[in-house]
Amino acid sequence: MRAICRRLDAPDAQDFQALRLEGFRLEPRAFRFAPEDEAHLTSDAVAERLQRDFVIGAFNAEDSQLIGVGGLAWSDGVKTRHKALLYGMYVKVPHRGSGAADDIMKRLIDEAKEKVEIVTLTVVSTNLRALRFYERWGFRAYGVEERSAKIFEGDYLDETLMALRLKS
Ligand SMILES: CC(C)(COP(=O)(O)OP(=O)(O)OC[C@H]1O[C@@H](n2cnc3c(N)ncnc32)[C@H](O)[C@@H]1OP(=O)(O)O)[C@@H](O)C(=O)NCCC(=O)NCCS
């Protein structure tokens, strides 16, 4: 059964925060953030983020649990507001390959098409599944930030920089 997607808003803050921290905890090599970076955020701060950004949640059709998220952060600079940053794509393990990630991405791209010309993202270069997923959605790699994140001494993550042009 397909997930049900909708925009997350202030009342979803706690569930969103829990899923985001789960991703940082379970996939330390997929994200540039650690749980400690955001565990301290208050519900009000997370709610504010949900109202400022455009975050889509996918809910399991059977039990209405939040099983996936992905967001767009807008840029408000005069010279950069034609771009948005896609961030925080995460789908719980049992729902990967189910189409839930596609449903989230479709909603994000539809919204981006209304508002911006380019969507950018960063993805850890060894995260081949995510890279493939983004490529399938038309994102193209334009560079690599070497040692973008440091796990501990001598253990770094490189990140591939990707962009999707929505307007020629
Ligand atoms: C990234 C994520 C949201 C994608 O959702 P998903 O449901 O797994 O994505 P899909 O299954 O629709 O697509 C994955 C693609 O990678 C392919 N794939 C799977 N494992 C792979 C591997 N080891 N190497 C290369 N490709 C792989 C799949 O075949 C599929 O490609 P296809 O549609 O051309 O067959 C999900 O995997 C996830 O939450 N990962 C952990 C967190 C994460 O990495 N987030 C991204 C941070 S930038």
mmCIF file of C-alpha atoms and ligand atoms in Angstrom:
data_model
loop_
_atom_site.group_PDB
_atom_site.id
_atom_site.type_symbol
_atom_site.label_atom_id
_atom_site.label_comp_id
_atom_site.label_asym_id
_atom_site.label_seq_id
_atom_site.Cartn_x
_atom_site.Cartn_y
_atom_site.Cartn_z
ATOM 1 C CA MET A 1 0.000 0.000 0.000
ATOM 2 C CA ARG A 2 1.376 3.450 -0.935
ATOM 3 C CA ALA A 3 2.165 6.026 1.723
ATOM 4 C CA ILE A 4 0.093 9.179 2.052
ATOM 5 C CA CYS A 5 2.064 12.399 1.644
ATOM 6 C CA ARG A 6 1.331 15.877 2.931
ATOM 7 C CA ARG A 7 3.153 19.008 3.974
ATOM 8 C CA LEU A 8 4.266 18.918 7.606
ATOM 9 C CA ASP A 9 3.256 21.816 9.821
ATOM 10 C CA ALA A 10 3.788 22.944 13.417
ATOM 11 C CA PRO A 11 1.754 20.104 15.037
ATOM 12 C CA ASP A 12 4.058 17.574 13.328
ATOM 13 C CA ALA A 13 7.177 18.999 14.993
ATOM 14 C CA GLN A 14 7.702 16.168 17.469
ATOM 15 C CA ASP A 15 7.258 13.352 14.926
ATOM 16 C CA PHE A 16 9.450 15.143 12.398
ATOM 17 C CA GLN A 17 12.177 15.704 14.953
ATOM 18 C CA ALA A 18 12.057 12.042 16.064
ATOM 19 C CA LEU A 19 12.383 10.759 12.495
ATOM 20 C CA ARG A 20 15.161 13.178 11.654
ATOM 21 C CA LEU A 21 17.161 12.184 14.730
ATOM 22 C CA GLU A 22 16.529 8.500 13.906
ATOM 23 C CA GLY A 23 18.134 9.078 10.509
ATOM 24 C CA PHE A 24 21.198 10.777 12.023
ATOM 25 C CA ARG A 25 21.532 7.927 14.567
ATOM 26 C CA LEU A 26 20.981 4.965 12.255
ATOM 27 C CA GLU A 27 22.745 6.362 9.163
ATOM 28 C CA PRO A 28 25.814 8.178 10.496
ATOM 29 C CA ARG A 29 27.542 7.877 7.125
ATOM 30 C CA ALA A 30 24.597 9.271 5.157
ATOM 31 C CA PHE A 31 24.218 12.654 6.830
ATOM 32 C CA ARG A 32 26.558 15.525 7.640
ATOM 33 C CA PHE A 33 24.682 16.014 10.918
ATOM 34 C CA ALA A 34 24.990 14.107 14.184
ATOM 35 C CA PRO A 35 22.056 13.640 16.591
ATOM 36 C CA GLU A 36 23.715 16.079 19.039
ATOM 37 C CA ASP A 37 23.441 18.835 16.434
ATOM 38 C CA GLU A 38 19.661 18.940 16.638
ATOM 39 C CA ALA A 39 18.569 16.887 19.689
ATOM 40 C CA HIS A 40 18.449 20.061 21.796
ATOM 41 C CA LEU A 41 16.035 21.906 19.488
ATOM 42 C CA THR A 42 12.746 22.781 21.148
ATOM 43 C CA SER A 43 9.423 21.840 19.588
ATOM 44 C CA ASP A 44 8.865 25.533 18.927
ATOM 45 C CA ALA A 45 12.128 25.795 16.977
ATOM 46 C CA VAL A 46 11.277 22.705 14.925
ATOM 47 C CA ALA A 47 7.737 24.015 14.342
ATOM 48 C CA GLU A 48 9.205 27.280 13.104
ATOM 49 C CA ARG A 49 11.371 25.376 10.648
ATOM 50 C CA LEU A 50 8.366 23.458 9.345
ATOM 51 C CA GLN A 51 6.536 26.707 8.749
ATOM 52 C CA ARG A 52 9.501 28.397 7.080
ATOM 53 C CA ASP A 53 10.659 25.479 4.886
ATOM 54 C CA PHE A 54 8.545 23.151 2.758
ATOM 55 C CA VAL A 55 8.767 19.699 4.320
ATOM 56 C CA ILE A 56 6.835 16.710 3.021
ATOM 57 C CA GLY A 57 6.064 13.738 5.237
ATOM 58 C CA ALA A 58 5.025 10.279 4.067
ATOM 59 C CA PHE A 59 2.629 8.448 6.376
ATOM 60 C CA ASN A 60 2.079 4.710 6.419
ATOM 61 C CA ALA A 61 -1.436 4.151 5.068
ATOM 62 C CA GLU A 62 -2.064 1.356 7.596
ATOM 63 C CA ASP A 63 -1.153 2.999 10.914
ATOM 64 C CA SER A 64 -0.666 6.691 9.966
ATOM 65 C CA GLN A 65 2.908 6.666 11.297
ATOM 66 C CA LEU A 66 5.394 9.087 9.755
ATOM 67 C CA ILE A 67 7.768 6.888 7.736
ATOM 68 C CA GLY A 68 9.590 9.332 5.484
ATOM 69 C CA VAL A 69 10.517 12.995 5.113
ATOM 70 C CA GLY A 70 12.254 15.401 2.772
ATOM 71 C CA GLY A 71 12.413 19.177 2.698
ATOM 72 C CA LEU A 72 13.154 22.299 0.702
ATOM 73 C CA ALA A 73 14.836 25.325 2.234
ATOM 74 C CA TRP A 74 14.332 28.567 0.342
ATOM 75 C CA SER A 75 17.021 31.132 -0.131
ATOM 76 C CA ASP A 76 15.966 34.711 0.543
ATOM 77 C CA GLY A 77 19.037 36.479 -0.826
ATOM 78 C CA VAL A 78 18.237 38.895 -3.619
ATOM 79 C CA LYS A 79 20.674 37.101 -5.925
ATOM 80 C CA THR A 80 20.024 33.544 -4.737
ATOM 81 C CA ARG A 81 16.281 33.288 -4.353
ATOM 82 C CA HIS A 82 16.012 31.423 -7.647
ATOM 83 C CA LYS A 83 17.479 28.409 -5.835
ATOM 84 C CA ALA A 84 16.265 25.994 -3.154
ATOM 85 C CA LEU A 85 18.185 23.414 -1.130
ATOM 86 C CA LEU A 86 16.711 19.925 -0.896
ATOM 87 C CA TYR A 87 17.592 18.343 2.440
ATOM 88 C CA GLY A 88 16.857 15.593 4.919
ATOM 89 C CA MET A 89 15.559 12.859 2.626
ATOM 90 C CA TYR A 90 14.978 9.873 4.875
ATOM 91 C CA VAL A 91 12.712 6.840 4.583
ATOM 92 C CA LYS A 92 12.522 4.147 7.258
ATOM 93 C CA VAL A 93 14.225 0.921 6.177
ATOM 94 C CA PRO A 94 11.080 -1.240 5.674
ATOM 95 C CA HIS A 95 9.644 1.401 3.320
ATOM 96 C CA ARG A 96 12.684 1.863 1.094
ATOM 97 C CA GLY A 97 12.037 0.793 -2.475
ATOM 98 C CA SER A 98 8.284 1.155 -1.861
ATOM 99 C CA GLY A 99 7.808 4.367 -3.828
ATOM 100 C CA ALA A 100 7.447 6.497 -0.670
ATOM 101 C CA ALA A 101 10.677 8.381 -1.465
ATOM 102 C CA ASP A 102 9.389 9.031 -5.001
ATOM 103 C CA ASP A 103 6.103 10.356 -3.613
ATOM 104 C CA ILE A 104 8.002 12.753 -1.343
ATOM 105 C CA MET A 105 10.326 13.851 -4.152
ATOM 106 C CA LYS A 106 7.454 14.442 -6.567
ATOM 107 C CA ARG A 107 5.765 16.791 -4.089
ATOM 108 C CA LEU A 108 9.039 18.626 -3.462
ATOM 109 C CA ILE A 109 9.773 19.061 -7.165
ATOM 110 C CA ASP A 110 6.208 20.194 -7.921
ATOM 111 C CA GLU A 111 6.558 22.880 -5.236
ATOM 112 C CA ALA A 112 10.045 23.847 -6.406
ATOM 113 C CA LYS A 113 8.777 24.289 -9.976
ATOM 114 C CA GLU A 114 6.324 26.915 -8.701
ATOM 115 C CA LYS A 115 8.957 28.856 -6.790
ATOM 116 C CA VAL A 116 12.527 28.429 -8.060
ATOM 117 C CA GLU A 117 14.687 27.620 -11.078
ATOM 118 C CA ILE A 118 17.292 25.331 -9.525
ATOM 119 C CA VAL A 119 17.277 22.768 -6.726
ATOM 120 C CA THR A 120 20.610 21.837 -5.161
ATOM 121 C CA LEU A 121 21.560 19.128 -2.699
ATOM 122 C CA THR A 122 24.584 17.422 -1.221
ATOM 123 C CA VAL A 123 24.958 13.679 -0.807
ATOM 124 C CA VAL A 124 27.751 11.648 0.751
ATOM 125 C CA SER A 125 29.735 10.300 -2.200
ATOM 126 C CA THR A 126 29.685 6.701 -0.926
ATOM 127 C CA ASN A 127 25.887 6.751 -0.535
ATOM 128 C CA LEU A 128 25.296 5.056 -3.876
ATOM 129 C CA ARG A 129 21.633 4.323 -3.277
ATOM 130 C CA ALA A 130 20.812 7.977 -2.608
ATOM 131 C CA LEU A 131 23.003 9.113 -5.520
ATOM 132 C CA ARG A 132 21.159 6.771 -7.866
ATOM 133 C CA PHE A 133 17.820 7.957 -6.499
ATOM 134 C CA TYR A 134 18.694 11.610 -7.144
ATOM 135 C CA GLU A 135 20.094 10.843 -10.597
ATOM 136 C CA ARG A 136 16.850 9.104 -11.487
ATOM 137 C CA TRP A 137 15.094 12.347 -10.600
ATOM 138 C CA GLY A 138 17.357 14.274 -12.965
ATOM 139 C CA PHE A 139 19.905 15.709 -10.525
ATOM 140 C CA ARG A 140 23.406 16.005 -11.998
ATOM 141 C CA ALA A 141 26.665 15.991 -10.042
ATOM 142 C CA TYR A 142 28.736 19.146 -10.517
ATOM 143 C CA GLY A 143 31.478 18.664 -7.961
ATOM 144 C CA VAL A 144 32.740 16.998 -4.834
ATOM 145 C CA GLU A 145 33.503 18.620 -1.514
ATOM 146 C CA GLU A 146 36.320 16.508 -0.153
ATOM 147 C CA ARG A 147 36.322 15.900 3.593
ATOM 148 C CA SER A 148 33.015 17.703 3.939
ATOM 149 C CA ALA A 149 32.298 15.950 7.249
ATOM 150 C CA LYS A 150 34.630 14.496 9.836
ATOM 151 C CA ILE A 151 33.432 11.448 11.751
ATOM 152 C CA PHE A 152 36.589 11.188 13.838
ATOM 153 C CA GLU A 153 40.346 11.570 13.364
ATOM 154 C CA GLY A 154 41.258 10.193 9.944
ATOM 155 C CA ASP A 155 37.667 9.288 8.998
ATOM 156 C CA TYR A 156 36.027 11.806 6.666
ATOM 157 C CA LEU A 157 33.041 11.902 4.341
ATOM 158 C CA ASP A 158 33.229 13.482 0.894
ATOM 159 C CA GLU A 159 30.026 14.985 -0.435
ATOM 160 C CA THR A 160 28.862 15.115 -4.036
ATOM 161 C CA LEU A 161 27.184 18.402 -4.968
ATOM 162 C CA MET A 162 24.162 17.934 -7.215
ATOM 163 C CA ALA A 163 21.736 20.257 -8.962
ATOM 164 C CA LEU A 164 18.496 19.981 -10.879
ATOM 165 C CA ARG A 165 17.715 22.717 -13.407
ATOM 166 C CA LEU A 166 13.980 23.332 -13.616
ATOM 167 C CA LYS A 167 14.241 26.115 -16.188
ATOM 168 C CA SER A 168 16.611 26.277 -19.156
HETATM 169 C C1 LIG B 1 17.788 7.984 0.000
HETATM 170 C C2 LIG B 1 16.439 7.324 0.213
HETATM 171 C C3 LIG B 1 15.447 8.368 0.723
HETATM 172 C C4 LIG B 1 15.933 6.811 -1.161
HETATM 173 O O1 LIG B 1 14.722 6.135 -0.979
HETATM 174 P P1 LIG B 1 14.576 4.611 -1.525
HETATM 175 O O2 LIG B 1 13.182 4.182 -1.276
HETATM 176 O O3 LIG B 1 15.664 3.813 -0.919
HETATM 177 O O4 LIG B 1 14.862 4.871 -3.082
HETATM 178 P P2 LIG B 1 14.472 3.946 -4.310
HETATM 179 O O5 LIG B 1 14.476 2.516 -3.878
HETATM 180 O O6 LIG B 1 13.235 4.497 -4.932
HETATM 181 O O7 LIG B 1 15.682 4.248 -5.292
HETATM 182 C C5 LIG B 1 16.969 3.819 -4.990
HETATM 183 C C6 LIG B 1 17.703 3.482 -6.260
HETATM 184 O O8 LIG B 1 19.033 3.066 -5.929
HETATM 185 C C7 LIG B 1 19.263 1.745 -6.421
HETATM 186 N N1 LIG B 1 20.144 1.110 -5.454
HETATM 187 C C8 LIG B 1 19.848 0.403 -4.357
HETATM 188 N N2 LIG B 1 20.958 0.024 -3.717
HETATM 189 C C9 LIG B 1 21.989 0.507 -4.453
HETATM 190 C C10 LIG B 1 23.416 0.435 -4.324
HETATM 191 N N3 LIG B 1 23.993 -0.184 -3.303
HETATM 192 N N4 LIG B 1 24.172 1.045 -5.277
HETATM 193 C C11 LIG B 1 23.605 1.702 -6.317
HETATM 194 N N5 LIG B 1 22.256 1.794 -6.488
HETATM 195 C C12 LIG B 1 21.481 1.209 -5.558
HETATM 196 C C13 LIG B 1 17.880 1.136 -6.532
HETATM 197 O O9 LIG B 1 17.882 0.061 -7.454
HETATM 198 C C14 LIG B 1 17.090 2.346 -7.050
HETATM 199 O O10 LIG B 1 17.402 2.635 -8.392
HETATM 200 P P3 LIG B 1 16.367 2.296 -9.573
HETATM 201 O O11 LIG B 1 15.082 2.971 -9.216
HETATM 202 O O12 LIG B 1 17.015 2.851 -10.774
HETATM 203 O O13 LIG B 1 16.242 0.799 -9.563
HETATM 204 C C15 LIG B 1 16.527 6.138 1.211
HETATM 205 O O14 LIG B 1 17.345 5.109 0.684
HETATM 206 C C16 LIG B 1 17.069 6.530 2.589
HETATM 207 O O15 LIG B 1 16.327 7.009 3.432
HETATM 208 N N6 LIG B 1 18.380 6.296 2.816
HETATM 209 C C17 LIG B 1 19.007 6.576 4.110
HETATM 210 C C18 LIG B 1 19.149 8.061 4.344
HETATM 211 C C19 LIG B 1 19.841 8.742 3.200
HETATM 212 O O16 LIG B 1 20.805 8.237 2.656
HETATM 213 N N7 LIG B 1 19.330 9.947 2.863
HETATM 214 C C20 LIG B 1 19.901 10.751 1.808
HETATM 215 C C21 LIG B 1 20.758 11.799 2.406
HETATM 216 S S1 LIG B 1 21.438 12.857 1.122
#
